[in-house]
mmCIF file of C-alpha atoms in Angstrom:
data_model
loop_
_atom_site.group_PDB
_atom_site.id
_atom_site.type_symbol
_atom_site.label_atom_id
_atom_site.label_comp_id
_atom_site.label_asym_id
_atom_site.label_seq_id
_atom_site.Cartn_x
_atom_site.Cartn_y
_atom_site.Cartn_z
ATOM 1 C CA UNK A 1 68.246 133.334 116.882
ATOM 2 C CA UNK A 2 67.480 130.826 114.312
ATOM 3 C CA UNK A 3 67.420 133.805 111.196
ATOM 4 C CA UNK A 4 70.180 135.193 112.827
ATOM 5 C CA UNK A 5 71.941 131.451 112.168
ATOM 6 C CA UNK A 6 70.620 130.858 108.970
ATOM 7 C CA UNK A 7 71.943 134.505 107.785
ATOM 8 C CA UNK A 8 75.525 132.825 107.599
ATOM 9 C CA UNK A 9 77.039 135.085 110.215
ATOM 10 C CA UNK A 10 78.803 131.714 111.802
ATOM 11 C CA UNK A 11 80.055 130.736 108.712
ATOM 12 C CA UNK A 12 81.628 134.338 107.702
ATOM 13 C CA UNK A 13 83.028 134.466 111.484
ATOM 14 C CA UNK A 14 84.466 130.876 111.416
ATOM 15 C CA UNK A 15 86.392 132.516 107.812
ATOM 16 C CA UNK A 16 87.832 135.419 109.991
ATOM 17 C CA UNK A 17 85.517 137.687 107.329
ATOM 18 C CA UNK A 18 83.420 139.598 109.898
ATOM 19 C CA UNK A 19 84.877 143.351 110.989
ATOM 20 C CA UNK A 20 85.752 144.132 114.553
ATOM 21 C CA UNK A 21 82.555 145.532 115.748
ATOM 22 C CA UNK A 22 80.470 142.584 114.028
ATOM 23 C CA UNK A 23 83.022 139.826 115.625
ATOM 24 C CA UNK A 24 82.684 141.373 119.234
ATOM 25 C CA UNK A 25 79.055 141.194 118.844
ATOM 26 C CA UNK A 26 79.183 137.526 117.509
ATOM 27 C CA UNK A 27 81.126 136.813 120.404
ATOM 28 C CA UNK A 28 78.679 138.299 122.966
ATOM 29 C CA UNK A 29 75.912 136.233 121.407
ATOM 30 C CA UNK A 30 77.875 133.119 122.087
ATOM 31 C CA UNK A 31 77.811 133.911 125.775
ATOM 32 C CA UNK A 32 74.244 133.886 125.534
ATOM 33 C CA UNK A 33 73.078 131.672 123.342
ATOM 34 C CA UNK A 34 74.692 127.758 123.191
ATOM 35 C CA UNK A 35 73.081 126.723 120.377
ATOM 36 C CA UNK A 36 75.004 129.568 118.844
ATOM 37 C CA UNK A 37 78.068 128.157 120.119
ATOM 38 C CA UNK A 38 76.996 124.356 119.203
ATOM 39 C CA UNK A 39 76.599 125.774 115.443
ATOM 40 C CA UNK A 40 79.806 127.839 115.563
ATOM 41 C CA UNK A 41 81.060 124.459 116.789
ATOM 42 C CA UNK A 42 79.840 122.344 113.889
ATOM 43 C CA UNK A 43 81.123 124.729 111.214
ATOM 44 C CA UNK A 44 84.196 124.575 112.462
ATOM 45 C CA UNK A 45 84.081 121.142 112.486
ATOM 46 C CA UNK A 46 82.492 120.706 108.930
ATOM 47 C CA UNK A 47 85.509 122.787 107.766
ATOM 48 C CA UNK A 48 88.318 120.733 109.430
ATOM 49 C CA UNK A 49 87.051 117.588 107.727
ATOM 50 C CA UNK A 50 86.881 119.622 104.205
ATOM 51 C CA UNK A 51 90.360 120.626 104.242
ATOM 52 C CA UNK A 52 91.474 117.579 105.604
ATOM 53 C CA UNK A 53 89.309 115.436 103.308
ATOM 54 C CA UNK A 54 91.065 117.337 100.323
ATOM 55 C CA UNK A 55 94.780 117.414 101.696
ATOM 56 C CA UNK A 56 97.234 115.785 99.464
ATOM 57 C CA UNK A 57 98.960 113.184 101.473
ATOM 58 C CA UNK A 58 100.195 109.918 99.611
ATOM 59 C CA UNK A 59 99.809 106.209 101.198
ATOM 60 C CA UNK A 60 102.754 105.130 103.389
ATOM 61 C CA UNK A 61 103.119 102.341 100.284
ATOM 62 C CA UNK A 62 103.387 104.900 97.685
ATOM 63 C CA UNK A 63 105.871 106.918 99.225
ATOM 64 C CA UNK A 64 108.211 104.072 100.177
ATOM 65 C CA UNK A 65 108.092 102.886 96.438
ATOM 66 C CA UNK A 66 108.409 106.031 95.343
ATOM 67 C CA UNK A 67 111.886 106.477 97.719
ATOM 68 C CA UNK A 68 113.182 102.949 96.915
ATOM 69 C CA UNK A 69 113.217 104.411 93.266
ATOM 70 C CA UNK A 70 114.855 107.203 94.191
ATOM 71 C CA UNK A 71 117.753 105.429 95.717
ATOM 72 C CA UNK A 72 117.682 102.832 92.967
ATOM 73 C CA UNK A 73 118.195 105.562 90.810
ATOM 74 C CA UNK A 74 120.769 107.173 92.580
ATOM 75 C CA UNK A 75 122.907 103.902 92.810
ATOM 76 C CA UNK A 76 122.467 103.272 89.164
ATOM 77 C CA UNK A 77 123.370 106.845 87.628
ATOM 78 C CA UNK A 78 125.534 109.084 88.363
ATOM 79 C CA UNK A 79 126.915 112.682 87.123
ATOM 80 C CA UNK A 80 124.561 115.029 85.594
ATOM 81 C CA UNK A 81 122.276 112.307 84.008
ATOM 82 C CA UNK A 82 121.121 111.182 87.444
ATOM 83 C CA UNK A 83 120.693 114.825 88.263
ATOM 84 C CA UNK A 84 118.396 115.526 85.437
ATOM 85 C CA UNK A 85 116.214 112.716 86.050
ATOM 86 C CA UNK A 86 115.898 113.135 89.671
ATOM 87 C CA UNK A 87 114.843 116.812 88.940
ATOM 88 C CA UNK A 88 112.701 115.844 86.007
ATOM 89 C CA UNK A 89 110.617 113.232 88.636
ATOM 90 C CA UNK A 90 110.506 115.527 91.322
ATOM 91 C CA UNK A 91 109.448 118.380 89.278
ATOM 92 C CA UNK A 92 106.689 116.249 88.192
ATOM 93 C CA UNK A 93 105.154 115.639 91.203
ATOM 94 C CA UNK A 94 105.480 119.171 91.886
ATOM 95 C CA UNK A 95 103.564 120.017 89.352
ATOM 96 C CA UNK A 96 100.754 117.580 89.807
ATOM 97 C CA UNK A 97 100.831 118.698 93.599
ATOM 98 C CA UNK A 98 100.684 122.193 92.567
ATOM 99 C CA UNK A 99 97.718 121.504 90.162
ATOM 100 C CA UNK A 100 95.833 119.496 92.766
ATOM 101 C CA UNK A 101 96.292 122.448 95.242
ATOM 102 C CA UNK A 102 94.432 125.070 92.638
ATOM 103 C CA UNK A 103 91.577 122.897 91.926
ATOM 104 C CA UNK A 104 91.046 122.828 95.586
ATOM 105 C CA UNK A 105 91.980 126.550 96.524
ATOM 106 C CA UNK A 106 89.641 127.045 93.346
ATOM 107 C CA UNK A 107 86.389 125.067 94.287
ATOM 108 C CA UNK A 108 86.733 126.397 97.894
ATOM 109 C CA UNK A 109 86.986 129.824 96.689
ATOM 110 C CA UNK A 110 83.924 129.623 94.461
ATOM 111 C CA UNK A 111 82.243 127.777 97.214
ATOM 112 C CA UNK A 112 82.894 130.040 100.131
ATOM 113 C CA UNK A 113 82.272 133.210 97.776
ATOM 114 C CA UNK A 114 78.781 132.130 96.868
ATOM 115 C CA UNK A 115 77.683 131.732 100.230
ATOM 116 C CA UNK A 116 79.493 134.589 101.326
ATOM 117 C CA UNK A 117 77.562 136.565 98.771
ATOM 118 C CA UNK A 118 73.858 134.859 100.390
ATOM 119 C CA UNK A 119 75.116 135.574 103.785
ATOM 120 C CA UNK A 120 75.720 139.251 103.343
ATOM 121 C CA UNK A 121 72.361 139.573 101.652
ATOM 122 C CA UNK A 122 70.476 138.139 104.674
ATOM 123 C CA UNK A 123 72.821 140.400 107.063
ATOM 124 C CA UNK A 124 71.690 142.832 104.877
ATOM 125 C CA UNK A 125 67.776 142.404 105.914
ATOM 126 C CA UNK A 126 68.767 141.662 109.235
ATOM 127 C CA UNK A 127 70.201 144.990 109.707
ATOM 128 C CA UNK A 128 67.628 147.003 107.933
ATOM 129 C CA UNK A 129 64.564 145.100 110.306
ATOM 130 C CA UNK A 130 66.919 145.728 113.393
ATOM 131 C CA UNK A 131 66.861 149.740 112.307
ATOM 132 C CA UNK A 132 62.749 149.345 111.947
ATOM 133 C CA UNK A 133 62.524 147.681 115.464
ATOM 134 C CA UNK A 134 64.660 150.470 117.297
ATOM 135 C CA UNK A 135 63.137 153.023 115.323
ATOM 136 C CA UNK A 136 59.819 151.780 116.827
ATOM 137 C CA UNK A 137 61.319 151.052 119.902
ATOM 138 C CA UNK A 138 62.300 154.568 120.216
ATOM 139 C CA UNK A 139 58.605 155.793 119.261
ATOM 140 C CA UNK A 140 57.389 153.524 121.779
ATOM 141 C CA UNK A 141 59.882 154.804 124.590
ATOM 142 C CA UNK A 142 58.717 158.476 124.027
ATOM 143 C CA UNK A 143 55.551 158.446 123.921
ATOM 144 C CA UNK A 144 55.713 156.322 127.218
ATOM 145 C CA UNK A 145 57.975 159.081 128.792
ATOM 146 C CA UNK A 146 55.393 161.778 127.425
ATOM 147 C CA UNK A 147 52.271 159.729 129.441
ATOM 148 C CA UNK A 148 54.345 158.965 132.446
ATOM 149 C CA UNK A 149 55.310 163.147 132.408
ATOM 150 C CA UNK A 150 51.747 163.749 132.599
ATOM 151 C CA UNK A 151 50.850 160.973 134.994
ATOM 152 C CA UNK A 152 53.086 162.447 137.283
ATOM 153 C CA UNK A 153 51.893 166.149 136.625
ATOM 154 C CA UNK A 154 48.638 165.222 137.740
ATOM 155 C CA UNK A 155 49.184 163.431 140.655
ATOM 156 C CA UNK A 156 51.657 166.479 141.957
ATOM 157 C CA UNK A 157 49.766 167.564 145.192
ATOM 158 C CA UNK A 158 50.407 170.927 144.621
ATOM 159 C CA UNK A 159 48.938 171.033 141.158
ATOM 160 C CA UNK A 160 45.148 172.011 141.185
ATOM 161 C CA UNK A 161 43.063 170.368 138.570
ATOM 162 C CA UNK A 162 39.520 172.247 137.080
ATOM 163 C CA UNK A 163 37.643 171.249 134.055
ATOM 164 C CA UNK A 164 36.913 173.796 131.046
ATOM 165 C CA UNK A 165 33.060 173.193 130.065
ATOM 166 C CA UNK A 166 31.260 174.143 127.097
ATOM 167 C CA UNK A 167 30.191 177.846 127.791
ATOM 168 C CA UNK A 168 26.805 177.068 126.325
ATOM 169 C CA UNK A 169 24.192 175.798 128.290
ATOM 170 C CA UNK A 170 25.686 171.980 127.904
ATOM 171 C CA UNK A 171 28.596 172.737 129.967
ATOM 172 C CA UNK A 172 29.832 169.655 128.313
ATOM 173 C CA UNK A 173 33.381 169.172 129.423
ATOM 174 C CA UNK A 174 35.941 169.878 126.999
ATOM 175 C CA UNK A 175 39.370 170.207 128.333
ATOM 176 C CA UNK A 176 41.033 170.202 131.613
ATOM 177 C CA UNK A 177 43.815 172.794 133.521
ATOM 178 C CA UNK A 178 46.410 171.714 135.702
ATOM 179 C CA UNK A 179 47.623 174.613 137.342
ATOM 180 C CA UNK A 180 51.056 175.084 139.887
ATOM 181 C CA UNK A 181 49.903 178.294 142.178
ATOM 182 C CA UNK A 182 53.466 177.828 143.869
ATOM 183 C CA UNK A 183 55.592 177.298 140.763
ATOM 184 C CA UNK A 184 52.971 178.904 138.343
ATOM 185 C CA UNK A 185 53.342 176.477 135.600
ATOM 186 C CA UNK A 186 49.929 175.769 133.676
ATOM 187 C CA UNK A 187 48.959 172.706 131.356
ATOM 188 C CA UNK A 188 45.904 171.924 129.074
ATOM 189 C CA UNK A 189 44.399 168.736 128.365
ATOM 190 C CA UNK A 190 42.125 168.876 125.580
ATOM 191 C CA UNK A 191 39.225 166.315 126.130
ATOM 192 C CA UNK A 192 37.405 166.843 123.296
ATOM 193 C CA UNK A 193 38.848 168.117 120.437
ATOM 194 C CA UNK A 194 37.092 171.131 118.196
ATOM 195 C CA UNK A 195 39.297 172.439 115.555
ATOM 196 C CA UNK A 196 39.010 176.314 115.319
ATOM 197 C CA UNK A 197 38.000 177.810 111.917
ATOM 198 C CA UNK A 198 40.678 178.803 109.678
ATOM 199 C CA UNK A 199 43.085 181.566 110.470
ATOM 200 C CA UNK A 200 42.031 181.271 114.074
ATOM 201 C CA UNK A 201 42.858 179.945 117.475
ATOM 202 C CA UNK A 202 42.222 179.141 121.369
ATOM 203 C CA UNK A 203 43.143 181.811 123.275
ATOM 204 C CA UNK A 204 43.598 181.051 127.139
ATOM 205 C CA UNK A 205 42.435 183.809 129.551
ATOM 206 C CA UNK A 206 43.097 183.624 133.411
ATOM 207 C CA UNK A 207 41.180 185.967 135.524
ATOM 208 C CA UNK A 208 42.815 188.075 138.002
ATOM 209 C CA UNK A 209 39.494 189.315 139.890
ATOM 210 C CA UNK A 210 37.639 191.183 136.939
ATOM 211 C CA UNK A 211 40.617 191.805 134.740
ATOM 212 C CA UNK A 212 41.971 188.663 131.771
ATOM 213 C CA UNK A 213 45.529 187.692 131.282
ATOM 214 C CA UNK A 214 46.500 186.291 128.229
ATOM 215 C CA UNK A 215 47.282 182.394 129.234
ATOM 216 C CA UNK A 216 48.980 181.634 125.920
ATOM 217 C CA UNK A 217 46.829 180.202 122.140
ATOM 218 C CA UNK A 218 47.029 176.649 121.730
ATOM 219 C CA UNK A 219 45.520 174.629 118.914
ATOM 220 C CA UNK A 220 43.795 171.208 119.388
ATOM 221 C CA UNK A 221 46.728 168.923 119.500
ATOM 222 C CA UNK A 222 46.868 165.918 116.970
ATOM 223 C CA UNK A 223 48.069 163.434 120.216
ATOM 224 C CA UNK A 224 46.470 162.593 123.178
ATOM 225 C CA UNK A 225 48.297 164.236 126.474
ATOM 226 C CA UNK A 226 49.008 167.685 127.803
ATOM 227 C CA UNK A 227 50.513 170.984 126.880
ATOM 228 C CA UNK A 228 52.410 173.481 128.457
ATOM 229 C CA UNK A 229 51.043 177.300 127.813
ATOM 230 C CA UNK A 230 51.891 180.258 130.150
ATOM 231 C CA UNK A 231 52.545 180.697 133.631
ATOM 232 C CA UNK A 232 49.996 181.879 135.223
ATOM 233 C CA UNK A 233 50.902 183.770 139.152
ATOM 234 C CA UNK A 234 47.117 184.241 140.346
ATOM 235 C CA UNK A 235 43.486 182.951 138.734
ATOM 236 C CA UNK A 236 39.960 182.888 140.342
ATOM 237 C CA UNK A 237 38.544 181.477 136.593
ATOM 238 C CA UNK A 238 39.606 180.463 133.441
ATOM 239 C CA UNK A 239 38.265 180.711 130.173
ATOM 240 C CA UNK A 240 38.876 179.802 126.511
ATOM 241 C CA UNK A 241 38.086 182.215 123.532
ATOM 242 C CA UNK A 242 38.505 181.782 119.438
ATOM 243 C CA UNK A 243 40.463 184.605 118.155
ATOM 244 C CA UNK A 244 42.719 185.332 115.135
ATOM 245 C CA UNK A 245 45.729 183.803 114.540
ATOM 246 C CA UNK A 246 48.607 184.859 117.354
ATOM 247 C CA UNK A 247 46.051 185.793 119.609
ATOM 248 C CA UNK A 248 44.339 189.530 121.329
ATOM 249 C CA UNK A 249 45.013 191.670 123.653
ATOM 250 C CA UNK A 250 41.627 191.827 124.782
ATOM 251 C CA UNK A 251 38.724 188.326 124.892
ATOM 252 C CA UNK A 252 36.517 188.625 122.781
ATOM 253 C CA UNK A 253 33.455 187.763 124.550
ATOM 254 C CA UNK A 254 31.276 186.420 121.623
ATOM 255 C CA UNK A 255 33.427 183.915 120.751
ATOM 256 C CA UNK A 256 33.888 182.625 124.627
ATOM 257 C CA UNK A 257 33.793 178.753 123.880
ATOM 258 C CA UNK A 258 34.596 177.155 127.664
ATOM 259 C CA UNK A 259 35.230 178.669 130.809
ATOM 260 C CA UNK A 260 35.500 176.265 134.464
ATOM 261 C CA UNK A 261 32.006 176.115 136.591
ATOM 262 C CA UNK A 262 30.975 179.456 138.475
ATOM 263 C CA UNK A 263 33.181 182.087 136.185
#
């Protein structure tokens, strides 16, 4: 709250120089925040004492002298003489009202302007930093919703879980299958990631007895979290294979890189 003070936001708003949307905003904050208020307060304040510290209002003693001359001067003369100077005097003071009024209007222009011109700079910042924090703030939101999505995938009773090993003799775990026999959708989670060579990629097979069905080609994903490939109706085992870009009709059996336990 403090940059958002020193920005000169109170001092545009006590002018009547924010728009609309930024003056309803302004005006929310001062709901929530009194020392927002207590500096809206003392700008206000500072301003009433300016204008009335630079007013032009003469002493009770000059202004009785000066209308005991008038009347001295309008018993003394008459006809157009007394006319002329009474319109000569007050055009005089007129004019040295009228000049005392632009020096002020002036200086208070110039003064106003400047910070005006500071102010809009720092609102400026303000603005672009509040962009980068919701911009993150979004990030930060999705990637939650993306966890919590698979947090709640794998705790779905219906949804079975089985681990893809190394096919070698390792059987190093390298990905994981969560599998919906009742609504037949099928995620991976890669657990260890192995990019394929160039020009190729995963292949997911799910067995129906003896005979594969294309599962759907991933790649290793740059994020942690899970995928969606194919639906898959029935599988007894599950197994990964490398194969040219877009995928086989056929496994090819060489290049059988993970499979779950027993296939």
């Amino acid at each position: 709250m403090k940059e958002y003070i020193e920005s000169g936001i109170v001092e545009l708003y006590a002018m009547g120089n924010l728009s609309s949307t930024e003056r309803m905003e302004f005006e929310q904050r001062l709901l929530l925040y009194p020392e927002l208020r207590a500096e809206l307060d003392r700008v206000q304040q500072a301003l009433e004492q300016y204008a009335e510290a630079h007013s032009i209002n003469p002493r009770p003693s000059t202004r009785r002298r000066l209308m005991d001359h008038v009347r001295e001067q309008q018993r003394s003369e008459s006809g157009e003489a007394q006319r002329d100077r009474s319109f000569y005097l007050t055009y005089k003071y007129l004019i040295a009202a009228s000049l005392a009024a632009l020096f002020i209007s002036t200086f208070a222009s110039w003064f106003f302007y400047s910070r005006w011109n500071d102010a809009e700079e720092r609102y400026t910042a303000v603005l672009q930093e509040k962009q980068s924090l919701s911009l993150n703030l979004n990030t930060l939101q999705a990637s939650f919703d993306k966890l919590y999505a698979d947090h709640m995938i794998g705790r779905d009773p219906d949804v079975r879980i089985l681990t893809l090993a190394m096919a070698d003799s390792s059987a190093k775990p390298m990905a994981r299958i969560y599998w919906n026999p009742r609504s037949h959708e099928t995620w991976v989670e890669v657990l260890e990631p192995m990019p394929a060579e160039n020009g190729m990629q995963y292949q997911l097979w799910a067995m129906e007895a003896d005979t594969p069905v294309n599962a759907g080609m991933f790649d290793m994903p740059e994020e942690d979290g899970m995928f969606r490939v194919k639906d898959v109706a029935i599988a007894t085992a599950w197994a990964v294979t490398v194969e040219p870009k877009g995928g086989s009709e056929r496994p090819t059996m060489e290049r059988k890189v993970m499979v779950t336990p027993g296939s």
